[in-house]
Coordinates of C-alpha atoms and ligand atoms in Angstrom, one line a residue:
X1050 CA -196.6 -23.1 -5.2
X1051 CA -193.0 -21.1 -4.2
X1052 CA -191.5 -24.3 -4.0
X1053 CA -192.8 -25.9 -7.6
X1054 CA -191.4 -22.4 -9.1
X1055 CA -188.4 -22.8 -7.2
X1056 CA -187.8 -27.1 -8.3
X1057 CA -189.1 -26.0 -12.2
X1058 CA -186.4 -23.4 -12.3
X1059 CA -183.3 -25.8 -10.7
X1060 CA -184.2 -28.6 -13.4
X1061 CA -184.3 -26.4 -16.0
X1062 CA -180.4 -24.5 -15.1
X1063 CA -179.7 -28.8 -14.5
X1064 CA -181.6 -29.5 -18.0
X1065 CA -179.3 -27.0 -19.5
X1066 CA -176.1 -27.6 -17.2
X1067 CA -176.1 -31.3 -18.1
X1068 CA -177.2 -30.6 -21.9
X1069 CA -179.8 -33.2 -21.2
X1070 CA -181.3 -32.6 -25.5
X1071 CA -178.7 -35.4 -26.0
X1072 CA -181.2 -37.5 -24.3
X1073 CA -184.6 -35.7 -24.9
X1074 CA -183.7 -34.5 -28.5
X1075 CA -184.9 -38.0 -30.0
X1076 CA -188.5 -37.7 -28.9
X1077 CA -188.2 -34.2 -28.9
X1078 CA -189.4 -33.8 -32.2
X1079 CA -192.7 -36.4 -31.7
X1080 CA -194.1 -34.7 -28.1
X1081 CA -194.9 -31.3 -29.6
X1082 CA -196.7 -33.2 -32.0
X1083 CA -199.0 -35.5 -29.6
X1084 CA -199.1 -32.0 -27.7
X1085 CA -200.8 -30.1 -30.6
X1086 CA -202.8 -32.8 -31.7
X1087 CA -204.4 -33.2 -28.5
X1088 CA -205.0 -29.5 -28.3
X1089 CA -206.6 -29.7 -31.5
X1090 CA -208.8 -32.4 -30.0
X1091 CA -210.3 -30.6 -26.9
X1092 CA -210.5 -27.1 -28.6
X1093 CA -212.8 -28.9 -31.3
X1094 CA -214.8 -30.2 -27.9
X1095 CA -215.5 -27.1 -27.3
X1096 CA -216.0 -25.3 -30.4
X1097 CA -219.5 -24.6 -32.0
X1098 CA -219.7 -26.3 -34.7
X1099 CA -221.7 -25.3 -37.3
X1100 CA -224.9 -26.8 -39.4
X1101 CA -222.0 -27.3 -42.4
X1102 CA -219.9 -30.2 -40.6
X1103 CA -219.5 -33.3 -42.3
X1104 CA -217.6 -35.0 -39.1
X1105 CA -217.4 -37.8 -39.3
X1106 CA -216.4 -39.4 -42.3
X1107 CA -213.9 -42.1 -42.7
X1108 CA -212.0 -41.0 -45.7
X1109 CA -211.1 -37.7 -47.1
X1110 CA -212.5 -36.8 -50.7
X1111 CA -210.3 -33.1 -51.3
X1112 CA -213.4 -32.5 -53.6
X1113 CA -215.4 -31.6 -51.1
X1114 CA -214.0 -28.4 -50.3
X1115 CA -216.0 -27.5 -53.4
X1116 CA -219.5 -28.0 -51.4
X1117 CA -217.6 -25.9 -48.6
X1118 CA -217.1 -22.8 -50.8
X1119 CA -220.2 -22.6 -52.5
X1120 CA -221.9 -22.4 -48.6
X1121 CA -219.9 -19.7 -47.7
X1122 CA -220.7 -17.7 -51.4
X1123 CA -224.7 -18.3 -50.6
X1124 CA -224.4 -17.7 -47.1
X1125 CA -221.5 -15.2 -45.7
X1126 CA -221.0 -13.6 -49.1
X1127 CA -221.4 -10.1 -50.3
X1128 CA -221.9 -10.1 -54.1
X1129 CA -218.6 -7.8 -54.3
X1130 CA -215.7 -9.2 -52.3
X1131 CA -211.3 -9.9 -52.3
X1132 CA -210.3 -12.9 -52.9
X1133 CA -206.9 -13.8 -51.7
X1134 CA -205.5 -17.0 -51.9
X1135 CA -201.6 -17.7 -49.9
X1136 CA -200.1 -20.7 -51.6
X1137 CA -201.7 -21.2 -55.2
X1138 CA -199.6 -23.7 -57.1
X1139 CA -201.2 -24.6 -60.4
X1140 CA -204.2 -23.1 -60.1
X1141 CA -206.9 -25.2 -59.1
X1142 CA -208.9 -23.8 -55.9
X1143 CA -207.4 -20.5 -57.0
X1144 CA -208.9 -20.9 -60.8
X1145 CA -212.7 -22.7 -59.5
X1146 CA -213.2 -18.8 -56.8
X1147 CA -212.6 -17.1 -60.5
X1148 CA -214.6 -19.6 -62.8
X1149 CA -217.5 -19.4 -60.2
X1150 CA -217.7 -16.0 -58.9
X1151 CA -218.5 -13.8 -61.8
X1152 CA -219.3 -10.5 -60.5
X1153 CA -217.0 -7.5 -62.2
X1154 CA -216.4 -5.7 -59.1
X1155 CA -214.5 -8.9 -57.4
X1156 CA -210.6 -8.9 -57.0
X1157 CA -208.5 -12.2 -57.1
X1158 CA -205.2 -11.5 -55.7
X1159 CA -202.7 -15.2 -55.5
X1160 CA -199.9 -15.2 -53.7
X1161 CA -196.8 -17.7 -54.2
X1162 CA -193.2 -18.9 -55.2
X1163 CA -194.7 -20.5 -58.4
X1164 CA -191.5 -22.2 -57.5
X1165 CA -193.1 -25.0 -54.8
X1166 CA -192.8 -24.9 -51.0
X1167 CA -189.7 -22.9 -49.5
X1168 CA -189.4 -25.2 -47.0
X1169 CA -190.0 -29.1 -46.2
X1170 CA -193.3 -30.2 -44.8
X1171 CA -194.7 -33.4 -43.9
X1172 CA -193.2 -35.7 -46.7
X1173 CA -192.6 -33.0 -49.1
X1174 CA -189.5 -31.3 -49.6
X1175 CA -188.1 -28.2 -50.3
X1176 CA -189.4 -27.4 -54.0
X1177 CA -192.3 -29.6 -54.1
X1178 CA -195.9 -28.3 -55.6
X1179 CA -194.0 -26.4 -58.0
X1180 CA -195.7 -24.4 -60.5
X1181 CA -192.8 -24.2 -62.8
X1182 CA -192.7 -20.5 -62.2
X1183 CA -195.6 -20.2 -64.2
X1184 CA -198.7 -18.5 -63.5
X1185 CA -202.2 -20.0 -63.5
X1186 CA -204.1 -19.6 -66.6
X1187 CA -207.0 -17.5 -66.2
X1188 CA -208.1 -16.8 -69.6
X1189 CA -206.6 -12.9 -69.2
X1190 CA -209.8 -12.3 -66.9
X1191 CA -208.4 -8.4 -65.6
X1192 CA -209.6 -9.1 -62.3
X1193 CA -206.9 -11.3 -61.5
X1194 CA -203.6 -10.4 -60.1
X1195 CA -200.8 -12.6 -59.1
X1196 CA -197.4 -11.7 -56.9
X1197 CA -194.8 -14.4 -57.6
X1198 CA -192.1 -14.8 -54.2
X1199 CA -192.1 -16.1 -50.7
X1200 CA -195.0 -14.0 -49.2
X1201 CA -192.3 -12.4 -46.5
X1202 CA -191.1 -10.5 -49.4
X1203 CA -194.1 -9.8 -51.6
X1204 CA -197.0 -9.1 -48.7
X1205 CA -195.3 -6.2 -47.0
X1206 CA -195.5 -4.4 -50.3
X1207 CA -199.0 -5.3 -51.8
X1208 CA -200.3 -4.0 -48.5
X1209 CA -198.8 -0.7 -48.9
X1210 CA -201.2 -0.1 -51.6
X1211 CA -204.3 -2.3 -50.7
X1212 CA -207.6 -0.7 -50.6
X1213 CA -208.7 -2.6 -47.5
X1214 CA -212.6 -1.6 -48.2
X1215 CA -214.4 -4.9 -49.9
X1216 CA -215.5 -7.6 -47.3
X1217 CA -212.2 -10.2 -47.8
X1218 CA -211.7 -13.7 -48.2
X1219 CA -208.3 -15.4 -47.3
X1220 CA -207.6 -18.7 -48.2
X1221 CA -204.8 -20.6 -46.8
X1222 CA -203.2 -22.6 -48.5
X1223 CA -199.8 -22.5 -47.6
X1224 CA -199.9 -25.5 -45.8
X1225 CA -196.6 -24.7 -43.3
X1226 CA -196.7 -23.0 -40.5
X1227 CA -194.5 -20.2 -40.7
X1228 CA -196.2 -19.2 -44.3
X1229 CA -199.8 -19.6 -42.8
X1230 CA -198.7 -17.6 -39.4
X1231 CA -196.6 -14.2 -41.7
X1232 CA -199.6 -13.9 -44.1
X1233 CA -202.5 -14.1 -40.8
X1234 CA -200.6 -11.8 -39.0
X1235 CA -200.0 -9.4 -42.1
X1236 CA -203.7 -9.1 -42.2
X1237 CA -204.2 -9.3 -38.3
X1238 CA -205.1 -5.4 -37.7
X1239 CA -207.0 -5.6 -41.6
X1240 CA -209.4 -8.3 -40.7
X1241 CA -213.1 -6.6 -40.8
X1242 CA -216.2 -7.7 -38.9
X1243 CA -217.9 -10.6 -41.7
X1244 CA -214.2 -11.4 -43.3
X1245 CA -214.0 -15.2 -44.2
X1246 CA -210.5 -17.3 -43.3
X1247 CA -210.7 -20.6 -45.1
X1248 CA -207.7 -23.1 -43.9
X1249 CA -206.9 -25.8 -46.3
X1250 CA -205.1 -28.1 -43.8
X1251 CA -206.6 -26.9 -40.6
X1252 CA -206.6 -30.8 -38.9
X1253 CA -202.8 -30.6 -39.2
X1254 CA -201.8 -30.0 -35.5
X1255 CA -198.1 -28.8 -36.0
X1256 CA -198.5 -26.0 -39.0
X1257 CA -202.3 -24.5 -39.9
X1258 CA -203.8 -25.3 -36.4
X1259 CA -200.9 -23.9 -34.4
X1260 CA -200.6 -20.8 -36.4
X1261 CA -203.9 -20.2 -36.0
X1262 CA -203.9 -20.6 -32.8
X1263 CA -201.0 -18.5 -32.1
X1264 CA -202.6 -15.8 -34.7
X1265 CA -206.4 -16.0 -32.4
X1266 CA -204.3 -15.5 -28.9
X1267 CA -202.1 -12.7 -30.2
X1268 CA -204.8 -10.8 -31.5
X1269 CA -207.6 -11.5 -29.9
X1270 CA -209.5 -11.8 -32.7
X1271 CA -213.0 -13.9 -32.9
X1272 CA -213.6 -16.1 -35.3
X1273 CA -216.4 -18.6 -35.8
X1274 CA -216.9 -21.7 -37.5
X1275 CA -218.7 -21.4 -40.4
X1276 CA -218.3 -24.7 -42.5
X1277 CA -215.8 -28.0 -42.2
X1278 CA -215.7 -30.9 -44.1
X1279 CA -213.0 -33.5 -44.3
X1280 CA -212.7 -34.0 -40.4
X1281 CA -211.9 -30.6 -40.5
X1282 CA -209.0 -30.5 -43.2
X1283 CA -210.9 -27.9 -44.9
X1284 CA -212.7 -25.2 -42.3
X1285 CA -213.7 -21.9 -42.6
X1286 CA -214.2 -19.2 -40.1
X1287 CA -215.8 -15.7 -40.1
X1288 CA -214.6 -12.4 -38.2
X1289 CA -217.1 -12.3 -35.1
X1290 CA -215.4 -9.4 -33.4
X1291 CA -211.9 -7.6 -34.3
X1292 CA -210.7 -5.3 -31.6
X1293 CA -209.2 -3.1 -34.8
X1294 CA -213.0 -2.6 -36.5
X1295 CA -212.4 1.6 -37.2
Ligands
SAM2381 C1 -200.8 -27.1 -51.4 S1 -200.1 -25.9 -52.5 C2 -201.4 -24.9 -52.9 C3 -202.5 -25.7 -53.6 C4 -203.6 -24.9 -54.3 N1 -204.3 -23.9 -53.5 C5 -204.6 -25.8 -54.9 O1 -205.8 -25.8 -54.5 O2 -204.2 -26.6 -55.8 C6 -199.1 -25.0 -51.4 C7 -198.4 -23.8 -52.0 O3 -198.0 -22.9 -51.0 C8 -196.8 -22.2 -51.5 N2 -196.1 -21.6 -50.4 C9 -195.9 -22.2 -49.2 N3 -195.2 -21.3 -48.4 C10 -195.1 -20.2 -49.1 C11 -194.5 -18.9 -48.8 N4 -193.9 -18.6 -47.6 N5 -194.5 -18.0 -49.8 C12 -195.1 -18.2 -51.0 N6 -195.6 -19.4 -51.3 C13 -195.6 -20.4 -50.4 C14 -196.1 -23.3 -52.2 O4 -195.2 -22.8 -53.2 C15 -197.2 -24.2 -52.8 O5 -197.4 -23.9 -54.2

């Protein structure tokens, strides 16, 4: 065992003595990839699934996120809860929580750049998704609130003044990593026993899964699977256990 420590740590001074990324740098990009899809792959093996699971099915119909929501509202909701939705566009998962849920004590907070993604991912760029800078129309329901900007700027300061006592719902729908990992770990010490996460992209190895796998192992938080359809695009989790329950 010594010795493997003692070989890993020669190639790597070797790695970095020789600059050998001149030679690994082309498939440097692809191996994480293959590396997080395959652990995507066995931590499904050995995940509960739930009674909600529509795996598998050959093509992916985004509309069925719809059946998705309305099992979690008859099953893991409390009649008052806080919405909150990280990456919101135009409106449209944002506007059906709003149009469906009609009880006056709920709270709809969206989150986003109104301005489309800050950063490229997958085949969209920089920009892409963009709202126009507009908001989503809502029909002036009062329950709604919106907080236009990357969420590194606006989160920080809407949390300052959150009244973290309503079970919670976060959506994510950010769809990049970085976005998805800043806005779980704003919430990480929040999260209540009963709190629903809902990931929009969660089959995507390299952004949702990885941040939520790097948001579960920092802070030990427990989530189970509560619904999935789409192969697992759309999947939603509830707070088992949350070492930060006062
Ligand atoms: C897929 S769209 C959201 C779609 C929307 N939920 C729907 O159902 O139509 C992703 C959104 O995330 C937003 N977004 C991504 N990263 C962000 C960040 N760091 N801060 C704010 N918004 C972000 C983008 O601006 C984009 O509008």
């Amino acid at each position: 065992m010594k010795l493997a420590i003692k070989l890993a740590r020669k190639a790597k001074g070797y790695f970095l003595k020789f600059k050998l990324h001149k030679i690994f740098n082309p498939i440097a990009g692809f191996l994480p990839a293959v590396g997080y899809l395959s652990k995507l792959s066995s931590w499904l093996e050995k995940t509960q699934k739930p009674s909600f699971d529509d795996f598998y099915v050959p093509d992916r119909v985004y509309d069925r996120r719809y059946s998705l929501y309305e099992t979690i509202i008859s099953n893991h909701l409390n009649d008052r809860f806080d919405y909150l939705e990280f990456g919101v566009a135009a409106g449209v998962s944002f506007k059906w929580w709003v149009n469906r849920v009609k009880d006056p004590g709920c709270r709809f907070y969206g989150f986003d750049t109104f301005t489309g993604l800050p950063e490229a991912w997958n085949v969209f760029k920089a920009g892409d998704m963009s709202a126009d800078g507009s908001f989503p129309d809502v029909g002036g329901d009062s329950r709604v609130s919106f907080y236009k900007g990357v969420f590194q700027e606006t989160l920080p300061g809407f949390l300052e003044t959150f009244k973290n006592e309503n079970q919670k719902v976060l959506h994510m729908d950010a769809d990049i990593y970085s976005a998805t990992l800043f806005a779980l770990t704003q919430f990480g010490t929040r999260l209540r026993k009963n709190d629903i996460i809902i990931f929009d992209e969660f089959n995507v190895p390299m952004h949702e899964f990885r941040a939520f796998l790097d948001f579960t192992g920092s802070y030990y938080i427990k989530l189970k699977m509560i619904g999935a359809v789409n192969n697992y695009y759309q999947t939603a989790f509830i707070v088992e256990e949350t070492p930060y329950q006062k």
